[in-house]
PDB file of C-alpha atoms in Angstrom:
ATOM      1  CA  MET W   1       0.000   0.000   0.000  1.00  0.00           C
ATOM      2  CA  LYS W   2       2.012   2.945  -1.314  1.00  0.00           C
ATOM      3  CA  SER W   3      -0.588   5.679  -0.941  1.00  0.00           C
ATOM      4  CA  ASP W   4      -2.373   6.820   2.199  1.00  0.00           C
ATOM      5  CA  THR W   5      -5.914   5.711   2.959  1.00  0.00           C
ATOM      6  CA  PRO W   6      -8.437   6.984   5.505  1.00  0.00           C
ATOM      7  CA  GLN W   7      -7.537   3.962   7.670  1.00  0.00           C
ATOM      8  CA  ARG W   8      -3.721   4.068   7.523  1.00  0.00           C
ATOM      9  CA  TYR W   9      -0.731   6.018   6.289  1.00  0.00           C
ATOM     10  CA  GLY W  10       0.830   4.384   3.251  1.00  0.00           C
ATOM     11  CA  THR W  11       4.259   2.806   3.013  1.00  0.00           C
ATOM     12  CA  LEU W  12       5.877   5.887   1.497  1.00  0.00           C
ATOM     13  CA  SER W  13       4.456   8.239   4.143  1.00  0.00           C
ATOM     14  CA  ARG W  14       5.672   5.946   6.906  1.00  0.00           C
ATOM     15  CA  LEU W  15       9.082   5.539   5.264  1.00  0.00           C
ATOM     16  CA  PHE W  16       9.502   9.319   4.979  1.00  0.00           C
ATOM     17  CA  HIS W  17       8.323   9.821   8.576  1.00  0.00           C
ATOM     18  CA  TRP W  18      10.612   7.266  10.214  1.00  0.00           C
ATOM     19  CA  ALA W  19      13.652   7.939   8.017  1.00  0.00           C
ATOM     20  CA  ILE W  20      13.501  11.644   8.836  1.00  0.00           C
ATOM     21  CA  ALA W  21      12.875  10.831  12.522  1.00  0.00           C
ATOM     22  CA  VAL W  22      16.054   8.716  12.663  1.00  0.00           C
ATOM     23  CA  LEU W  23      18.088  11.366  10.829  1.00  0.00           C
ATOM     24  CA  VAL W  24      16.813  14.177  13.067  1.00  0.00           C
ATOM     25  CA  PHE W  25      17.658  12.069  16.141  1.00  0.00           C
ATOM     26  CA  TRP W  26      21.172  11.667  14.704  1.00  0.00           C
ATOM     27  CA  GLN W  27      21.354  15.431  14.189  1.00  0.00           C
ATOM     28  CA  ALA W  28      20.252  16.058  17.768  1.00  0.00           C
ATOM     29  CA  LEU W  29      23.317  14.151  18.940  1.00  0.00           C
ATOM     30  CA  LYS W  30      25.265  17.257  17.874  1.00  0.00           C
ATOM     31  CA  ILE W  31      24.544  18.544  21.377  1.00  0.00           C
ATOM     32  CA  PHE W  32      27.202  16.111  22.625  1.00  0.00           C
ATOM     33  CA  ASP W  33      29.723  18.085  20.580  1.00  0.00           C
ATOM     34  CA  ARG W  34      29.373  20.780  23.240  1.00  0.00           C
ATOM     35  CA  ILE W  35      30.533  18.377  25.968  1.00  0.00           C
ATOM     36  CA  ASP W  36      34.309  18.056  26.333  1.00  0.00           C
ATOM     37  CA  ASP W  37      34.730  19.837  22.972  1.00  0.00           C
ATOM     38  CA  GLY W  38      33.438  16.730  21.206  1.00  0.00           C
ATOM     39  CA  GLU W  39      36.276  14.560  22.526  1.00  0.00           C
ATOM     40  CA  HIS W  40      34.229  11.348  22.829  1.00  0.00           C
ATOM     41  CA  TRP W  41      32.792   8.742  20.493  1.00  0.00           C
ATOM     42  CA  VAL W  42      29.669  10.755  19.577  1.00  0.00           C
ATOM     43  CA  GLY W  43      31.665  13.866  18.770  1.00  0.00           C
ATOM     44  CA  GLN W  44      34.245  11.935  16.785  1.00  0.00           C
ATOM     45  CA  THR W  45      31.993   9.423  15.032  1.00  0.00           C
ATOM     46  CA  LEU W  46      28.581  10.975  14.376  1.00  0.00           C
ATOM     47  CA  VAL W  47      29.050  14.745  14.512  1.00  0.00           C
ATOM     48  CA  PRO W  48      31.402  14.930  11.479  1.00  0.00           C
ATOM     49  CA  TRP W  49      28.425  13.797   9.376  1.00  0.00           C
ATOM     50  CA  HIS W  50      26.210  16.647  10.639  1.00  0.00           C
ATOM     51  CA  ILE W  51      26.292  18.709   7.442  1.00  0.00           C
ATOM     52  CA  SER W  52      25.804  15.725   5.125  1.00  0.00           C
ATOM     53  CA  VAL W  53      22.926  14.329   7.182  1.00  0.00           C
ATOM     54  CA  GLY W  54      21.351  17.805   7.338  1.00  0.00           C
ATOM     55  CA  VAL W  55      21.379  18.046   3.550  1.00  0.00           C
ATOM     56  CA  LEU W  56      19.912  14.533   3.380  1.00  0.00           C
ATOM     57  CA  VAL W  57      17.073  15.654   5.684  1.00  0.00           C
ATOM     58  CA  LEU W  58      16.369  18.530   3.276  1.00  0.00           C
ATOM     59  CA  LEU W  59      16.433  16.150   0.307  1.00  0.00           C
ATOM     60  CA  LEU W  60      13.877  13.918   2.050  1.00  0.00           C
ATOM     61  CA  VAL W  61      11.616  16.562   3.591  1.00  0.00           C
ATOM     62  CA  VAL W  62      10.883  18.331   0.286  1.00  0.00           C
ATOM     63  CA  PRO W  63       9.413  15.211  -1.396  1.00  0.00           C
ATOM     64  CA  ARG W  64       7.773  14.320   1.920  1.00  0.00           C
ATOM     65  CA  ILE W  65       5.888  17.617   1.868  1.00  0.00           C
ATOM     66  CA  ALA W  66       4.937  17.100  -1.788  1.00  0.00           C
ATOM     67  CA  TRP W  67       3.752  13.554  -0.986  1.00  0.00           C
ATOM     68  CA  ALA W  68       1.719  14.786   2.003  1.00  0.00           C
ATOM     69  CA  LEU W  69       0.032  17.432  -0.160  1.00  0.00           C
ATOM     70  CA  ARG W  70      -0.681  14.879  -2.891  1.00  0.00           C
ATOM     71  CA  ASN W  71      -2.263  12.486  -0.365  1.00  0.00           C
ATOM     72  CA  GLN W  72      -4.073  15.143   1.645  1.00  0.00           C
ATOM     73  CA  GLY W  73      -7.537  13.908   0.690  1.00  0.00           C
ATOM     74  CA  ASN W  74      -6.634  10.255   1.293  1.00  0.00           C
ATOM     75  CA  ARG W  75      -5.102  10.604   4.738  1.00  0.00           C
ATOM     76  CA  PRO W  76      -6.743   9.430   7.949  1.00  0.00           C
ATOM     77  CA  PRO W  77      -9.130  12.015   9.366  1.00  0.00           C
ATOM     78  CA  GLY W  78      -7.799  14.476  11.915  1.00  0.00           C
ATOM     79  CA  PRO W  79      -8.663  14.235  15.573  1.00  0.00           C
ATOM     80  CA  GLN W  80     -11.978  15.489  16.888  1.00  0.00           C
ATOM     81  CA  PRO W  81     -13.149  18.010  18.023  1.00  0.00           C
ATOM     82  CA  ALA W  82     -12.330  20.253  15.046  1.00  0.00           C
ATOM     83  CA  TRP W  83     -10.159  22.648  17.071  1.00  0.00           C
ATOM     84  CA  LEU W  84      -7.899  19.726  18.040  1.00  0.00           C
ATOM     85  CA  GLY W  85      -7.621  18.767  14.376  1.00  0.00           C
ATOM     86  CA  PHE W  86      -6.681  22.364  13.544  1.00  0.00           C
ATOM     87  CA  LEU W  87      -3.959  22.334  16.220  1.00  0.00           C
ATOM     88  CA  ALA W  88      -2.613  19.019  14.925  1.00  0.00           C
ATOM     89  CA  LYS W  89      -2.453  20.355  11.370  1.00  0.00           C
ATOM     90  CA  ALA W  90      -0.800  23.601  12.528  1.00  0.00           C
ATOM     91  CA  GLY W  91       1.741  21.570  14.510  1.00  0.00           C
ATOM     92  CA  HIS W  92       2.605  19.470  11.478  1.00  0.00           C
ATOM     93  CA  VAL W  93       3.005  22.577   9.300  1.00  0.00           C
ATOM     94  CA  ALA W  94       5.348  24.053  11.936  1.00  0.00           C
ATOM     95  CA  LEU W  95       7.348  20.798  12.043  1.00  0.00           C
ATOM     96  CA  TYR W  96       7.691  20.784   8.244  1.00  0.00           C
ATOM     97  CA  ALA W  97       8.749  24.445   8.251  1.00  0.00           C
ATOM     98  CA  ALA W  98      11.434  23.772  10.871  1.00  0.00           C
ATOM     99  CA  LEU W  99      12.624  20.658   9.009  1.00  0.00           C
ATOM    100  CA  VAL W 100      13.168  22.824   5.921  1.00  0.00           C
ATOM    101  CA  LEU W 101      14.582  25.809   7.784  1.00  0.00           C
ATOM    102  CA  MET W 102      17.190  23.812   9.736  1.00  0.00           C
ATOM    103  CA  PRO W 103      19.216  22.591   6.739  1.00  0.00           C
ATOM    104  CA  VAL W 104      18.694  25.856   4.844  1.00  0.00           C
ATOM    105  CA  THR W 105      20.146  27.856   7.733  1.00  0.00           C
ATOM    106  CA  GLY W 106      22.968  25.333   8.181  1.00  0.00           C
ATOM    107  CA  ILE W 107      23.878  25.586   4.501  1.00  0.00           C
ATOM    108  CA  SER W 108      23.691  29.371   4.841  1.00  0.00           C
ATOM    109  CA  ILE W 109      26.225  29.267   7.668  1.00  0.00           C
ATOM    110  CA  MET W 110      28.657  27.157   5.665  1.00  0.00           C
ATOM    111  CA  ILE W 111      28.434  29.124   2.420  1.00  0.00           C
ATOM    112  CA  GLY W 112      28.096  32.496   4.145  1.00  0.00           C
ATOM    113  CA  ASN W 113      31.294  31.927   6.126  1.00  0.00           C
ATOM    114  CA  GLY W 114      33.159  30.955   2.961  1.00  0.00           C
ATOM    115  CA  TYR W 115      33.546  27.249   3.762  1.00  0.00           C
ATOM    116  CA  GLY W 116      31.600  26.005   0.779  1.00  0.00           C
ATOM    117  CA  LEU W 117      29.447  22.891   1.000  1.00  0.00           C
ATOM    118  CA  THR W 118      30.715  19.324   0.922  1.00  0.00           C
ATOM    119  CA  VAL W 119      28.134  16.550   1.276  1.00  0.00           C
ATOM    120  CA  PHE W 120      29.172  12.924   1.760  1.00  0.00           C
ATOM    121  CA  GLY W 121      32.615  13.794   0.396  1.00  0.00           C
ATOM    122  CA  MET W 122      31.308  15.584  -2.722  1.00  0.00           C
ATOM    123  CA  GLU W 123      32.001  19.275  -3.048  1.00  0.00           C
ATOM    124  CA  LEU W 124      28.718  20.890  -4.086  1.00  0.00           C
ATOM    125  CA  VAL W 125      29.755  24.510  -3.508  1.00  0.00           C
ATOM    126  CA  ALA W 126      33.408  25.521  -3.487  1.00  0.00           C
ATOM    127  CA  GLY W 127      34.715  27.576  -0.609  1.00  0.00           C
ATOM    128  CA  GLY W 128      35.137  31.225  -1.388  1.00  0.00           C
ATOM    129  CA  GLY W 129      34.623  34.680  -0.066  1.00  0.00           C
ATOM    130  CA  GLU W 130      32.390  35.335   2.883  1.00  0.00           C
ATOM    131  CA  ILE W 131      28.812  36.492   2.381  1.00  0.00           C
ATOM    132  CA  PRO W 132      28.092  38.278   5.662  1.00  0.00           C
ATOM    133  CA  TRP W 133      24.308  38.575   5.303  1.00  0.00           C
ATOM    134  CA  LEU W 134      24.019  34.851   4.523  1.00  0.00           C
ATOM    135  CA  ALA W 135      26.228  33.877   7.474  1.00  0.00           C
ATOM    136  CA  THR W 136      24.195  36.173   9.742  1.00  0.00           C
ATOM    137  CA  PHE W 137      20.896  34.741   8.480  1.00  0.00           C
ATOM    138  CA  GLY W 138      22.010  31.167   9.141  1.00  0.00           C
ATOM    139  CA  GLY W 139      23.868  31.909  12.345  1.00  0.00           C
ATOM    140  CA  THR W 140      20.979  33.846  13.852  1.00  0.00           C
ATOM    141  CA  LEU W 141      18.330  31.219  13.166  1.00  0.00           C
ATOM    142  CA  HIS W 142      19.995  27.793  13.160  1.00  0.00           C
ATOM    143  CA  SER W 143      20.353  27.221  16.896  1.00  0.00           C
ATOM    144  CA  PRO W 144      17.014  28.751  18.015  1.00  0.00           C
ATOM    145  CA  VAL W 145      15.138  26.793  15.343  1.00  0.00           C
ATOM    146  CA  ALA W 146      16.975  23.626  16.456  1.00  0.00           C
ATOM    147  CA  TRP W 147      15.729  24.086  20.024  1.00  0.00           C
ATOM    148  CA  LEU W 148      12.238  24.898  18.771  1.00  0.00           C
ATOM    149  CA  LEU W 149      12.284  21.793  16.574  1.00  0.00           C
ATOM    150  CA  LEU W 150      13.322  19.633  19.521  1.00  0.00           C
ATOM    151  CA  ALA W 151      10.477  21.080  21.600  1.00  0.00           C
ATOM    152  CA  MET W 152       7.992  20.435  18.789  1.00  0.00           C
ATOM    153  CA  ILE W 153       9.263  16.868  18.384  1.00  0.00           C
ATOM    154  CA  ALA W 154       8.819  16.295  22.115  1.00  0.00           C
ATOM    155  CA  GLY W 155       5.265  17.626  21.816  1.00  0.00           C
ATOM    156  CA  HIS W 156       4.660  15.420  18.776  1.00  0.00           C
ATOM    157  CA  VAL W 157       5.785  12.327  20.689  1.00  0.00           C
ATOM    158  CA  VAL W 158       3.733  13.261  23.767  1.00  0.00           C
ATOM    159  CA  MET W 159       0.619  13.776  21.642  1.00  0.00           C
ATOM    160  CA  ALA W 160       1.160  10.458  19.809  1.00  0.00           C
ATOM    161  CA  LEU W 161       1.431   8.669  23.153  1.00  0.00           C
ATOM    162  CA  TRP W 162      -1.599  10.553  24.483  1.00  0.00           C
ATOM    163  CA  HIS W 163      -3.631   9.414  21.465  1.00  0.00           C
ATOM    164  CA  HIS W 164      -2.426   5.853  21.976  1.00  0.00           C
ATOM    165  CA  PHE W 165      -2.783   5.459  25.741  1.00  0.00           C
ATOM    166  CA  VAL W 166      -5.457   8.008  26.719  1.00  0.00           C
ATOM    167  CA  ARG W 167      -7.731   8.450  23.714  1.00  0.00           C
ATOM    168  CA  ARG W 168      -7.082   4.949  22.355  1.00  0.00           C
ATOM    169  CA  ASP W 169      -8.052   6.156  18.886  1.00  0.00           C
ATOM    170  CA  GLY W 170      -5.476   4.290  16.786  1.00  0.00           C
ATOM    171  CA  VAL W 171      -3.594   7.386  15.588  1.00  0.00           C
ATOM    172  CA  LEU W 172      -0.193   5.954  16.527  1.00  0.00           C
ATOM    173  CA  ARG W 173      -0.930   2.571  14.931  1.00  0.00           C
ATOM    174  CA  ARG W 174      -1.666   4.298  11.611  1.00  0.00           C
ATOM    175  CA  MET W 175       1.969   5.455  11.410  1.00  0.00           C
ATOM    176  CA  LEU W 176       3.572   2.183  12.564  1.00  0.00           C
TER     177      LEU W 176
END
């Protein structure tokens, strides 16, 4: 079942969801880079992939958004009452916006500071002169949006568990 249905999210929706969830969890491990200046296995093994994984998130979230829009009429109905459904939809839009903004601001930092952009060992943008406005844009937003994204993810998980254990309405099972 590739496409979504009113009873369940399709294979592609679930694949996008869980792949991005794993990659964002990996990205969140960057916080360990702040401990002991990254002198531990997380800082030395996972953090060097931060930029590449961030670009991969962007490459997955754009088709994920397109797929969600294409399947909008097929998806399981939102929670009731209507105001709760509105909040759920607004929360998902905010999550998508942050998932796009995070890699865009990260790329802005790299290019704006003249480092260029190398992804999985491939140079996509050569290093060059600094672009101060681009570095400022990325540098100003990247960290606050990261914390906001983590808070929204925590809320997303709490709401999924609330639906599963309190409301018992099958919302979580539709995405598993």
